Amino acid sequence: MALITLPGGMRFAQRTHWRLQTRTPSSGMGLDGRQQFLTREARSWSCSYQVEGGWDVSADGAWGGWLAFLDDLRGPLNSFLLPVPNGRTPWAAPGEVVFVTDWNGDFYYESGSGFVMGEGDPTVAADAPAGATILQLSGSAGEFLRRDAMFSISGWLHRVAENTDGTVRFNPPLRAPVTAGTTVKVGAPRVRVRLPSDEAAESAHAFSQLRGLYTLDVVEAFER
């Protein structure tokens, strides 16, 4: 599965929340009538985005870049890194303000100048195996991550369930092991995704003549 680069000049807004789709296997009812479920991790991320900025049909316009990007994706066969808005801002694009901590706005990142948490993105404080759901993060940037904040590690996306002084419990479990010192992207998370189907690729070509808005449905890409 090739990793395709997103075209420039586009803005990406969430139309839905990032949600973990559950696939809970069951072996049916037992003799006592109770439903029997198999306990295993089978959740994966999905989301729907609105893409703006593809109406420019000039020689160097975004339209051509968007169509070429969709050609390279080849439906669900290839993947790409998608920006994830973290907190209250609806847009996710390089240079946008991205809130990551408390709901009152006391701690947040801002790309550029002004109210910037000096340490930047936190790092993993200790090695953790695949399947882990708790990480110790270094520095105040990890200490103040609020519940529901998103972060990514090597293109894998996670959401904070609770945070006690930088000891962060999250969902879903780590897809791969991480080592101490690994950067945890909270200011501008990126998740590796693909289109879920050929039908989703078709809908990504459709846009409004009024504003040039495209719909982009994505699912987590496990193939690396």
mmCIF file of C-alpha atoms in Angstrom:
data_model
loop_
_atom_site.group_PDB
_atom_site.id
_atom_site.type_symbol
_atom_site.label_atom_id
_atom_site.label_comp_id
_atom_site.label_asym_id
_atom_site.label_seq_id
_atom_site.Cartn_x
_atom_site.Cartn_y
_atom_site.Cartn_z
ATOM 1 C CA MET A 1 0.000 0.000 0.000
ATOM 2 C CA ALA A 2 1.633 3.240 -1.188
ATOM 3 C CA LEU A 3 1.476 6.460 0.853
ATOM 4 C CA ILE A 4 0.070 9.295 -1.311
ATOM 5 C CA THR A 5 0.691 12.970 -0.512
ATOM 6 C CA LEU A 6 -2.315 15.244 -0.008
ATOM 7 C CA PRO A 7 -2.502 18.088 -2.567
ATOM 8 C CA GLY A 8 -1.750 21.629 -1.435
ATOM 9 C CA GLY A 9 -4.256 24.462 -1.309
ATOM 10 C CA MET A 10 -6.985 22.371 0.331
ATOM 11 C CA ARG A 11 -8.720 22.665 3.710
ATOM 12 C CA PHE A 12 -10.150 19.678 5.546
ATOM 13 C CA ALA A 13 -13.078 19.954 7.979
ATOM 14 C CA GLN A 14 -14.704 17.139 9.920
ATOM 15 C CA ARG A 15 -18.333 16.442 9.034
ATOM 16 C CA THR A 16 -18.570 13.743 11.709
ATOM 17 C CA HIS A 17 -16.657 12.867 14.848
ATOM 18 C CA TRP A 18 -13.757 10.489 14.598
ATOM 19 C CA ARG A 19 -15.407 7.303 15.836
ATOM 20 C CA LEU A 20 -14.191 3.844 16.674
ATOM 21 C CA GLN A 21 -16.327 1.374 14.765
ATOM 22 C CA THR A 22 -16.923 -1.731 16.846
ATOM 23 C CA ARG A 23 -17.042 -5.253 15.485
ATOM 24 C CA THR A 24 -17.878 -7.425 18.475
ATOM 25 C CA PRO A 25 -17.874 -11.132 17.552
ATOM 26 C CA SER A 26 -20.338 -13.428 19.284
ATOM 27 C CA SER A 27 -20.636 -17.181 19.433
ATOM 28 C CA GLY A 28 -24.357 -16.889 20.112
ATOM 29 C CA MET A 29 -26.354 -17.696 23.218
ATOM 30 C CA GLY A 30 -25.245 -20.226 25.791
ATOM 31 C CA LEU A 31 -27.487 -22.797 27.429
ATOM 32 C CA ASP A 32 -28.403 -20.231 30.069
ATOM 33 C CA GLY A 33 -29.685 -17.817 27.400
ATOM 34 C CA ARG A 34 -26.903 -15.288 27.854
ATOM 35 C CA GLN A 35 -25.207 -13.810 24.797
ATOM 36 C CA GLN A 36 -21.575 -14.883 24.572
ATOM 37 C CA PHE A 37 -19.089 -12.319 23.253
ATOM 38 C CA LEU A 38 -15.485 -12.850 22.252
ATOM 39 C CA THR A 39 -13.194 -10.331 23.925
ATOM 40 C CA ARG A 40 -10.698 -9.038 21.397
ATOM 41 C CA GLU A 41 -9.682 -5.669 19.982
ATOM 42 C CA ALA A 42 -11.468 -5.240 16.666
ATOM 43 C CA ARG A 43 -12.166 -1.506 16.554
ATOM 44 C CA SER A 44 -11.012 0.854 13.820
ATOM 45 C CA TRP A 45 -11.309 4.580 13.152
ATOM 46 C CA SER A 46 -13.613 6.130 10.588
ATOM 47 C CA CYS A 47 -14.652 9.683 9.783
ATOM 48 C CA SER A 48 -16.196 11.862 7.098
ATOM 49 C CA TYR A 49 -14.504 15.091 6.001
ATOM 50 C CA GLN A 50 -15.512 18.054 3.899
ATOM 51 C CA VAL A 51 -12.774 19.245 1.561
ATOM 52 C CA GLU A 52 -12.710 22.893 0.484
ATOM 53 C CA GLY A 53 -10.524 24.599 -2.071
ATOM 54 C CA GLY A 54 -10.901 22.344 -5.086
ATOM 55 C CA TRP A 55 -12.903 24.714 -7.298
ATOM 56 C CA ASP A 56 -9.913 26.579 -8.710
ATOM 57 C CA VAL A 57 -9.566 25.358 -12.291
ATOM 58 C CA SER A 58 -6.549 27.483 -13.232
ATOM 59 C CA ALA A 59 -3.407 25.854 -14.590
ATOM 60 C CA ASP A 60 -1.941 25.515 -11.093
ATOM 61 C CA GLY A 61 -5.284 25.279 -9.329
ATOM 62 C CA ALA A 62 -6.260 22.845 -6.611
ATOM 63 C CA TRP A 63 -8.832 21.061 -8.784
ATOM 64 C CA GLY A 64 -6.209 19.332 -10.893
ATOM 65 C CA GLY A 65 -4.206 18.397 -7.809
ATOM 66 C CA TRP A 66 -7.275 16.903 -6.125
ATOM 67 C CA LEU A 67 -8.220 14.838 -9.155
ATOM 68 C CA ALA A 68 -4.635 13.617 -9.586
ATOM 69 C CA PHE A 69 -4.581 12.698 -5.887
ATOM 70 C CA LEU A 70 -7.747 10.610 -6.291
ATOM 71 C CA ASP A 71 -6.239 8.899 -9.331
ATOM 72 C CA ASP A 72 -3.164 7.924 -7.309
ATOM 73 C CA LEU A 73 -5.287 6.541 -4.460
ATOM 74 C CA ARG A 74 -6.793 3.939 -6.819
ATOM 75 C CA GLY A 75 -9.922 3.659 -4.679
ATOM 76 C CA PRO A 76 -9.187 1.881 -1.393
ATOM 77 C CA LEU A 77 -5.804 0.464 -2.511
ATOM 78 C CA ASN A 78 -3.494 3.273 -1.318
ATOM 79 C CA SER A 79 -3.374 5.416 1.820
ATOM 80 C CA PHE A 80 -2.568 8.977 2.914
ATOM 81 C CA LEU A 81 -1.942 10.993 6.085
ATOM 82 C CA LEU A 82 -4.950 13.124 7.039
ATOM 83 C CA PRO A 83 -4.844 16.054 9.518
ATOM 84 C CA VAL A 84 -7.037 15.706 12.606
ATOM 85 C CA PRO A 85 -8.512 18.791 14.329
ATOM 86 C CA ASN A 86 -7.820 18.554 18.032
ATOM 87 C CA GLY A 87 -10.473 20.151 20.236
ATOM 88 C CA ARG A 88 -12.670 23.095 19.326
ATOM 89 C CA THR A 89 -11.348 24.232 15.972
ATOM 90 C CA PRO A 90 -13.386 22.757 13.094
ATOM 91 C CA TRP A 91 -10.637 23.044 10.504
ATOM 92 C CA ALA A 92 -7.446 21.044 10.282
ATOM 93 C CA ALA A 93 -4.725 22.465 8.111
ATOM 94 C CA PRO A 94 -1.085 23.452 8.596
ATOM 95 C CA GLY A 95 -0.918 26.808 10.372
ATOM 96 C CA GLU A 96 -4.398 26.626 11.895
ATOM 97 C CA VAL A 97 -4.991 27.093 15.625
ATOM 98 C CA VAL A 98 -5.378 23.687 17.259
ATOM 99 C CA PHE A 99 -6.699 23.399 20.830
ATOM 100 C CA VAL A 100 -5.516 20.378 22.755
ATOM 101 C CA THR A 101 -6.037 20.798 26.474
ATOM 102 C CA ASP A 102 -8.629 22.180 28.864
ATOM 103 C CA TRP A 103 -12.126 23.195 27.779
ATOM 104 C CA ASN A 104 -11.742 26.722 29.193
ATOM 105 C CA GLY A 105 -8.887 27.448 26.816
ATOM 106 C CA ASP A 106 -6.277 27.909 29.544
ATOM 107 C CA PHE A 107 -3.759 25.664 27.803
ATOM 108 C CA TYR A 108 -3.582 25.355 24.067
ATOM 109 C CA TYR A 109 -1.271 25.290 21.114
ATOM 110 C CA GLU A 110 -1.229 27.865 18.373
ATOM 111 C CA SER A 111 0.783 27.410 15.215
ATOM 112 C CA GLY A 112 2.872 30.516 14.567
ATOM 113 C CA SER A 113 3.314 33.083 17.303
ATOM 114 C CA GLY A 114 1.646 34.055 20.555
ATOM 115 C CA PHE A 115 0.116 31.507 22.890
ATOM 116 C CA VAL A 116 2.402 28.560 22.318
ATOM 117 C CA MET A 117 3.224 25.932 24.918
ATOM 118 C CA GLY A 118 6.988 26.148 24.907
ATOM 119 C CA GLU A 119 7.815 22.446 25.026
ATOM 120 C CA GLY A 120 5.903 21.563 21.878
ATOM 121 C CA ASP A 121 4.709 17.998 21.410
ATOM 122 C CA PRO A 122 5.366 15.615 24.325
ATOM 123 C CA THR A 123 7.362 12.414 24.038
ATOM 124 C CA VAL A 124 6.898 8.893 25.356
ATOM 125 C CA ALA A 125 8.704 8.517 28.697
ATOM 126 C CA ALA A 126 9.065 4.707 28.677
ATOM 127 C CA ASP A 127 8.869 1.856 26.170
ATOM 128 C CA ALA A 128 5.414 0.335 25.681
ATOM 129 C CA PRO A 129 4.348 -2.820 23.792
ATOM 130 C CA ALA A 130 1.650 -3.154 21.151
ATOM 131 C CA GLY A 131 -1.697 -3.503 22.903
ATOM 132 C CA ALA A 132 -0.840 -1.067 25.713
ATOM 133 C CA THR A 133 -3.548 1.437 26.701
ATOM 134 C CA ILE A 134 -1.498 3.578 29.104
ATOM 135 C CA LEU A 135 1.507 5.773 28.328
ATOM 136 C CA GLN A 136 3.585 8.055 30.507
ATOM 137 C CA LEU A 137 4.177 11.302 28.609
ATOM 138 C CA SER A 138 6.971 13.712 29.362
ATOM 139 C CA GLY A 139 6.597 17.406 30.160
ATOM 140 C CA SER A 140 3.679 19.768 30.721
ATOM 141 C CA ALA A 141 2.390 19.261 27.182
ATOM 142 C CA GLY A 142 1.525 15.682 28.152
ATOM 143 C CA GLU A 143 0.488 16.544 31.691
ATOM 144 C CA PHE A 144 -2.321 18.894 30.637
ATOM 145 C CA LEU A 145 -3.853 16.881 27.785
ATOM 146 C CA ARG A 146 -7.569 16.844 28.482
ATOM 147 C CA ARG A 147 -9.943 13.956 28.202
ATOM 148 C CA ASP A 148 -11.100 13.571 24.541
ATOM 149 C CA ALA A 149 -7.932 15.144 23.100
ATOM 150 C CA MET A 150 -6.543 13.327 20.083
ATOM 151 C CA PHE A 151 -2.917 12.404 19.497
ATOM 152 C CA SER A 152 -1.044 10.348 16.952
ATOM 153 C CA ILE A 153 2.087 8.228 17.053
ATOM 154 C CA SER A 154 3.649 7.213 13.724
ATOM 155 C CA GLY A 155 0.346 7.787 11.934
ATOM 156 C CA TRP A 156 -1.757 5.802 14.426
ATOM 157 C CA LEU A 157 -4.574 7.810 16.050
ATOM 158 C CA HIS A 158 -5.620 7.661 19.723
ATOM 159 C CA ARG A 159 -8.064 9.544 21.976
ATOM 160 C CA VAL A 160 -7.423 10.343 25.637
ATOM 161 C CA ALA A 161 -9.763 8.588 28.080
ATOM 162 C CA GLU A 162 -8.159 10.024 31.210
ATOM 163 C CA ASN A 163 -4.959 11.772 32.211
ATOM 164 C CA THR A 164 -3.373 11.823 35.663
ATOM 165 C CA ASP A 165 -0.278 14.037 35.706
ATOM 166 C CA GLY A 166 0.902 12.797 32.335
ATOM 167 C CA THR A 167 -0.078 9.156 32.798
ATOM 168 C CA VAL A 168 -2.495 8.885 29.901
ATOM 169 C CA ARG A 169 -5.046 6.137 29.325
ATOM 170 C CA PHE A 170 -6.364 6.098 25.761
ATOM 171 C CA ASN A 171 -8.290 4.259 23.043
ATOM 172 C CA PRO A 172 -7.668 2.261 20.964
ATOM 173 C CA PRO A 173 -4.648 0.266 22.249
ATOM 174 C CA LEU A 174 -1.275 0.815 20.608
ATOM 175 C CA ARG A 175 -1.213 -0.776 17.166
ATOM 176 C CA ALA A 176 2.569 -1.140 17.335
ATOM 177 C CA PRO A 177 5.232 -0.937 20.062
ATOM 178 C CA VAL A 178 6.710 2.470 20.899
ATOM 179 C CA THR A 179 10.051 3.380 22.431
ATOM 180 C CA ALA A 180 10.998 6.059 24.932
ATOM 181 C CA GLY A 181 11.612 9.385 23.229
ATOM 182 C CA THR A 182 9.043 8.830 20.457
ATOM 183 C CA THR A 183 7.183 12.050 19.600
ATOM 184 C CA VAL A 184 3.476 12.118 20.440
ATOM 185 C CA LYS A 185 1.807 14.522 18.013
ATOM 186 C CA VAL A 186 -0.882 16.537 19.790
ATOM 187 C CA GLY A 187 -0.507 19.945 18.146
ATOM 188 C CA ALA A 188 -1.173 18.600 14.662
ATOM 189 C CA PRO A 189 -2.084 14.894 14.735
ATOM 190 C CA ARG A 190 -2.007 12.942 11.491
ATOM 191 C CA VAL A 191 -3.672 9.579 10.918
ATOM 192 C CA ARG A 192 -2.933 7.179 8.077
ATOM 193 C CA VAL A 193 -6.202 6.398 6.306
ATOM 194 C CA ARG A 194 -7.637 5.051 3.080
ATOM 195 C CA LEU A 195 -10.960 5.236 1.270
ATOM 196 C CA PRO A 196 -13.308 2.489 2.504
ATOM 197 C CA SER A 197 -14.549 1.461 -0.953
ATOM 198 C CA ASP A 198 -14.730 2.267 -4.650
ATOM 199 C CA GLU A 199 -18.065 3.962 -3.925
ATOM 200 C CA ALA A 200 -16.324 6.363 -1.523
ATOM 201 C CA ALA A 201 -13.855 7.196 -4.284
ATOM 202 C CA GLU A 202 -16.759 8.071 -6.579
ATOM 203 C CA SER A 203 -18.317 10.388 -3.993
ATOM 204 C CA ALA A 204 -14.959 12.124 -3.489
ATOM 205 C CA HIS A 205 -15.202 13.314 -7.114
ATOM 206 C CA ALA A 206 -18.596 14.976 -6.581
ATOM 207 C CA PHE A 207 -18.559 18.629 -5.548
ATOM 208 C CA SER A 208 -20.922 21.571 -5.144
ATOM 209 C CA GLN A 209 -20.846 24.174 -7.922
ATOM 210 C CA LEU A 210 -21.475 26.894 -5.323
ATOM 211 C CA ARG A 211 -18.526 26.311 -2.998
ATOM 212 C CA GLY A 212 -16.482 23.509 -4.455
ATOM 213 C CA LEU A 213 -16.959 21.161 -1.484
ATOM 214 C CA TYR A 214 -15.991 17.518 -1.687
ATOM 215 C CA THR A 215 -16.997 14.744 0.695
ATOM 216 C CA LEU A 216 -14.208 12.450 1.828
ATOM 217 C CA ASP A 217 -15.093 9.280 3.763
ATOM 218 C CA VAL A 218 -12.089 7.541 5.302
ATOM 219 C CA VAL A 219 -11.194 4.533 7.454
ATOM 220 C CA GLU A 220 -8.033 3.664 9.330
ATOM 221 C CA ALA A 221 -5.325 2.064 7.180
ATOM 222 C CA PHE A 222 -3.670 -0.922 8.838
ATOM 223 C CA GLU A 223 -1.594 -1.915 5.821
ATOM 224 C CA ARG A 224 1.811 -0.226 6.154
#
